[in-house]
CSV table of C-alpha atoms in Angstrom, one decimal:
chain,number,residue,atom,x,y,z
J,26,UNK,CA,-34.8,44.6,-12.9
J,27,UNK,CA,-35.3,43.4,-16.4
J,28,UNK,CA,-38.8,42.1,-17.3
J,29,UNK,CA,-37.3,38.8,-18.4
J,30,UNK,CA,-36.1,38.2,-14.8
J,31,UNK,CA,-39.2,39.1,-12.9
J,32,UNK,CA,-42.9,39.8,-13.2
J,33,UNK,CA,-45.3,42.4,-11.4
J,34,UNK,CA,-48.1,41.0,-9.3
J,35,UNK,CA,-50.9,43.3,-8.2
J,36,UNK,CA,-52.5,42.4,-4.9
J,37,UNK,CA,-55.0,44.7,-3.1
J,38,UNK,CA,-53.8,47.6,-5.2
J,39,UNK,CA,-50.2,47.1,-4.2
J,40,UNK,CA,-47.7,46.0,-6.8
J,41,UNK,CA,-45.2,43.2,-5.9
J,42,UNK,CA,-42.1,42.4,-7.9
J,43,UNK,CA,-41.8,38.6,-8.1
J,44,UNK,CA,-38.6,36.8,-9.3
J,45,UNK,CA,-38.9,33.5,-11.1
J,46,UNK,CA,-38.1,30.3,-9.2
J,47,UNK,CA,-34.4,29.4,-9.2
J,48,UNK,CA,-33.9,26.0,-10.8
J,49,UNK,CA,-32.8,23.2,-8.5
J,50,UNK,CA,-29.2,22.1,-8.7
J,51,UNK,CA,-28.7,18.8,-10.4
J,52,UNK,CA,-26.7,16.3,-8.4
J,53,UNK,CA,-23.8,14.7,-10.1
J,54,UNK,CA,-24.6,11.3,-11.5
J,55,UNK,CA,-23.6,8.5,-9.2
J,56,UNK,CA,-20.6,6.4,-10.4
J,57,UNK,CA,-21.9,3.5,-12.3
J,58,UNK,CA,-18.9,1.3,-11.5
J,59,UNK,CA,-18.0,0.4,-8.0
J,60,UNK,CA,-14.3,0.2,-7.2
J,61,UNK,CA,-12.9,-3.3,-7.4
J,62,UNK,CA,-12.8,-5.2,-4.1
J,63,UNK,CA,-9.4,-6.2,-2.8
J,64,UNK,CA,-9.1,-10.0,-3.1
J,65,UNK,CA,-8.0,-11.8,0.0
J,66,UNK,CA,-4.7,-13.6,-0.3
J,67,UNK,CA,-5.1,-17.3,-1.2
J,68,UNK,CA,-3.1,-19.5,1.1
J,69,UNK,CA,-4.9,-22.7,0.1
J,70,UNK,CA,-2.9,-23.1,-3.1
J,71,UNK,CA,0.1,-24.1,-1.0
J,72,UNK,CA,-1.8,-26.6,1.2
J,73,UNK,CA,-0.8,-29.6,-0.8
J,74,UNK,CA,2.9,-28.7,-0.6
J,75,UNK,CA,2.8,-27.9,3.1
J,76,UNK,CA,1.0,-31.1,3.8
J,77,UNK,CA,3.7,-33.0,2.0
J,78,UNK,CA,6.3,-31.4,4.3
J,79,UNK,CA,4.3,-32.4,7.3
J,80,UNK,CA,4.0,-36.0,6.1
J,81,UNK,CA,7.8,-36.0,5.5
J,82,UNK,CA,8.3,-34.8,9.1
J,83,UNK,CA,6.1,-37.6,10.5
J,84,UNK,CA,8.1,-40.2,8.6
J,85,UNK,CA,11.5,-38.7,9.4
J,86,UNK,CA,11.4,-36.0,12.1
J,87,UNK,CA,14.0,-33.3,11.5
J,88,UNK,CA,16.6,-32.4,14.1
J,89,UNK,CA,15.3,-29.7,16.5
J,90,UNK,CA,17.6,-26.7,16.9
J,91,UNK,CA,18.8,-26.8,13.3
J,92,UNK,CA,18.6,-24.2,10.6
J,93,UNK,CA,15.4,-23.6,8.5
J,94,UNK,CA,15.5,-22.1,5.0
J,95,UNK,CA,12.1,-20.9,3.9
J,96,UNK,CA,10.8,-18.7,1.1
J,97,UNK,CA,10.0,-18.9,-2.6
J,98,UNK,CA,11.5,-20.8,-5.6
J,99,UNK,CA,15.1,-19.8,-4.9
J,100,UNK,CA,14.9,-21.8,-1.7
J,101,UNK,CA,12.7,-24.7,-3.0
J,102,UNK,CA,15.1,-25.1,-6.0
J,103,UNK,CA,18.2,-25.2,-3.8
J,104,UNK,CA,18.8,-28.9,-4.2
J,105,UNK,CA,22.4,-28.8,-2.9
J,106,UNK,CA,21.5,-26.9,0.3
J,107,UNK,CA,22.3,-29.7,2.7
J,108,UNK,CA,25.5,-30.6,0.7
J,109,UNK,CA,26.6,-27.0,0.6
J,110,UNK,CA,26.5,-26.8,4.5
J,111,UNK,CA,27.3,-30.3,5.6
J,112,UNK,CA,28.3,-29.4,9.2
J,113,UNK,CA,24.8,-28.0,9.9
J,114,UNK,CA,21.3,-29.5,10.4
J,115,UNK,CA,19.6,-27.9,7.4
J,116,UNK,CA,15.8,-28.0,6.8
J,117,UNK,CA,14.6,-26.8,3.4
J,118,UNK,CA,11.0,-25.6,3.5
J,119,UNK,CA,10.8,-23.4,0.4
J,120,UNK,CA,7.7,-23.4,-1.8
J,121,UNK,CA,7.9,-21.8,-5.2
J,122,UNK,CA,5.8,-18.8,-6.2
J,123,UNK,CA,5.2,-17.9,-2.5
J,124,UNK,CA,5.2,-14.5,-1.0
J,125,UNK,CA,6.5,-13.4,2.5
J,126,UNK,CA,2.9,-13.5,3.9
J,127,UNK,CA,2.8,-17.2,3.0
J,128,UNK,CA,5.9,-18.0,5.0
J,129,UNK,CA,4.4,-16.1,7.9
J,130,UNK,CA,1.1,-17.9,7.6
J,131,UNK,CA,2.6,-21.4,7.5
J,132,UNK,CA,5.3,-20.8,10.2
J,133,UNK,CA,3.3,-22.7,12.8
J,134,UNK,CA,3.6,-25.8,10.5
J,135,UNK,CA,7.0,-25.6,8.9
J,136,UNK,CA,9.1,-23.5,11.2
J,137,UNK,CA,7.9,-23.6,14.8
J,138,UNK,CA,7.8,-27.5,15.2
J,139,UNK,CA,11.6,-27.6,14.5
J,140,UNK,CA,12.6,-25.0,17.1
J,141,UNK,CA,15.4,-23.8,14.9
J,142,UNK,CA,18.2,-21.6,16.1
J,143,UNK,CA,18.2,-19.7,12.7
J,144,UNK,CA,15.6,-19.0,10.1
J,145,UNK,CA,16.8,-17.9,6.7
J,146,UNK,CA,14.2,-16.2,4.5
J,147,UNK,CA,14.5,-15.6,0.8
J,148,UNK,CA,11.3,-14.1,-0.5
J,149,UNK,CA,9.8,-10.8,-1.7
J,150,UNK,CA,10.5,-11.0,-5.4
J,151,UNK,CA,7.1,-12.5,-6.2
J,152,UNK,CA,5.5,-9.9,-4.0
J,153,UNK,CA,7.0,-7.1,-6.0
J,154,UNK,CA,6.2,-8.9,-9.3
J,155,UNK,CA,2.5,-9.1,-8.2
J,156,UNK,CA,2.4,-5.3,-7.8
J,157,UNK,CA,3.3,-4.7,-4.1
J,158,UNK,CA,5.5,-1.7,-3.3
J,159,UNK,CA,8.8,-2.0,-1.5
J,160,UNK,CA,7.1,-0.5,1.6
J,161,UNK,CA,4.3,-3.0,1.5
J,162,UNK,CA,6.8,-5.9,1.2
J,163,UNK,CA,9.0,-4.5,4.0
J,164,UNK,CA,5.9,-4.4,6.3
J,165,UNK,CA,5.2,-8.0,5.5
J,166,UNK,CA,8.8,-8.9,6.3
J,167,UNK,CA,8.6,-7.1,9.7
J,168,UNK,CA,5.4,-9.1,10.5
J,169,UNK,CA,7.3,-12.3,9.6
J,170,UNK,CA,10.2,-11.4,11.8
J,171,UNK,CA,8.0,-10.5,14.7
J,172,UNK,CA,6.0,-13.7,14.3
J,173,UNK,CA,9.1,-15.9,14.4
J,174,UNK,CA,10.8,-14.0,17.2
J,175,UNK,CA,7.7,-13.9,19.4
J,176,UNK,CA,7.4,-17.7,19.2
J,177,UNK,CA,11.2,-18.4,19.1
J,178,UNK,CA,12.9,-15.6,21.0
J,179,UNK,CA,16.3,-17.2,20.8
J,180,UNK,CA,16.1,-17.8,17.1
J,181,UNK,CA,17.9,-15.6,14.7
J,182,UNK,CA,16.1,-14.4,11.5
J,183,UNK,CA,18.3,-13.9,8.5
J,184,UNK,CA,17.0,-12.2,5.3
J,185,UNK,CA,18.7,-13.3,2.1
J,186,UNK,CA,18.4,-10.2,-0.1
J,187,UNK,CA,16.9,-10.0,-3.6
J,188,UNK,CA,19.2,-9.9,-6.6
J,189,UNK,CA,18.2,-8.8,-10.1
J,190,UNK,CA,17.2,-11.5,-12.6
J,191,UNK,CA,17.2,-11.0,-16.4
J,192,UNK,CA,13.6,-12.1,-16.6
J,193,UNK,CA,12.5,-9.4,-14.1
J,194,UNK,CA,15.1,-6.8,-14.9
J,195,UNK,CA,12.5,-3.9,-14.8
J,196,UNK,CA,12.0,-4.7,-11.1
J,197,UNK,CA,15.6,-4.3,-10.0
J,198,UNK,CA,15.1,-0.8,-8.5
J,199,UNK,CA,12.2,-2.1,-6.3
J,200,UNK,CA,14.3,-5.1,-5.3
J,201,UNK,CA,17.1,-2.8,-4.2
J,202,UNK,CA,14.7,-0.5,-2.3
J,203,UNK,CA,13.4,-3.4,-0.4
J,204,UNK,CA,16.9,-4.7,0.4
J,205,UNK,CA,17.9,-1.3,1.7
J,206,UNK,CA,14.8,-1.1,4.0
J,207,UNK,CA,15.4,-4.6,5.4
J,208,UNK,CA,19.1,-4.1,5.8
J,209,UNK,CA,18.6,-1.0,7.9
J,210,UNK,CA,15.9,-2.8,10.0
J,211,UNK,CA,18.2,-5.9,10.6
J,212,UNK,CA,21.1,-3.7,11.6
J,213,UNK,CA,18.9,-1.9,14.2
J,214,UNK,CA,17.1,-4.9,15.5
J,215,UNK,CA,18.3,-7.6,17.9
J,216,UNK,CA,18.3,-11.1,16.5
J,217,UNK,CA,18.2,-10.1,12.9
J,218,UNK,CA,20.9,-10.5,10.1
J,219,UNK,CA,21.1,-9.6,6.5
J,220,UNK,CA,22.8,-11.3,3.6
J,221,UNK,CA,23.5,-9.0,0.7
J,222,UNK,CA,23.3,-10.7,-2.7
J,223,UNK,CA,22.2,-7.8,-4.9
J,224,UNK,CA,25.5,-7.3,-6.7
J,225,UNK,CA,26.0,-11.0,-7.1
J,226,UNK,CA,24.1,-11.2,-10.3
J,227,UNK,CA,25.6,-8.1,-11.9
J,228,UNK,CA,28.6,-7.5,-14.0
J,229,UNK,CA,31.1,-4.7,-13.1
J,230,UNK,CA,29.2,-2.3,-15.4
J,231,UNK,CA,25.8,-3.2,-13.9
J,232,UNK,CA,24.5,-5.6,-16.5
J,233,UNK,CA,22.8,-8.9,-15.6
J,234,UNK,CA,25.0,-12.0,-15.4
J,235,UNK,CA,22.8,-14.3,-17.5
J,236,UNK,CA,25.3,-17.2,-17.1
J,237,UNK,CA,24.1,-17.6,-13.5
J,238,UNK,CA,20.5,-18.6,-14.5
J,239,UNK,CA,18.7,-21.5,-16.2
J,240,UNK,CA,16.8,-21.0,-19.4
J,241,UNK,CA,14.0,-19.0,-17.9
J,242,UNK,CA,16.4,-16.3,-16.8
J,243,UNK,CA,14.8,-16.2,-13.4
J,244,UNK,CA,16.0,-19.1,-11.4
J,245,UNK,CA,19.7,-19.9,-10.5
J,246,UNK,CA,21.7,-22.7,-12.1
J,247,UNK,CA,24.4,-24.6,-10.3
J,248,UNK,CA,26.9,-21.8,-10.7
J,249,UNK,CA,24.4,-19.3,-9.3
J,250,UNK,CA,23.7,-21.4,-6.3
J,251,UNK,CA,27.4,-21.9,-5.7
J,252,UNK,CA,27.8,-18.1,-5.4
J,253,UNK,CA,24.7,-17.9,-3.2
J,254,UNK,CA,26.1,-20.5,-0.8
J,255,UNK,CA,29.3,-18.4,-0.5
J,256,UNK,CA,27.3,-15.4,0.5
J,257,UNK,CA,25.2,-17.3,3.1
J,258,UNK,CA,27.9,-19.5,4.6
J,259,UNK,CA,29.6,-16.8,6.9
J,260,UNK,CA,26.2,-16.2,8.6
J,261,UNK,CA,25.6,-19.8,9.6
J,262,UNK,CA,25.8,-20.4,13.3
């Protein structure tokens, strides 16, 4: 052994070869920044709007056994909904900016009391816009459907698909992926239906039809809602 790596120790006339101590391994430094905690979903921001619906129900109770439309701003902004389907008892319970989990959360207050025969849901776009994957949103839809069907086993759940909007053009592939998952689920599940609207807002060469939207390029104008009503009408009971 090289002298630099050991030393000779003489004890009682016997020579011992002693190696130097091995330095202790240094543990890697602990991370200084903890991962960000997942923030719980805030349902309280819809409380005022849901309470307003409940007050409206107390003043003028809706017909039981009708058809509920629920979801985000596409439903809330559908001002001609009852006029578009005059032969049906229509209840509009949309609240703009909401996600599918919001409709599930408030179902005991704005779906179940009406004992509807059909529940039309149009939501999921805000979910994707907020960063959820198509798989996550699909799981939320399954939870919504199970929640409604468990409480209202005779009610039919109908999903109105997402359609590309110019303002969220970059999200069109995620919208289509969600639509495909929900469509397959609806086709394989009793009491479920699917309204396909993806191509409704596209030209023949796949460009957005901006003439169907108001100035924000996100929400439908009167012409857009007319086309939407045409897609929905055949599925009304």
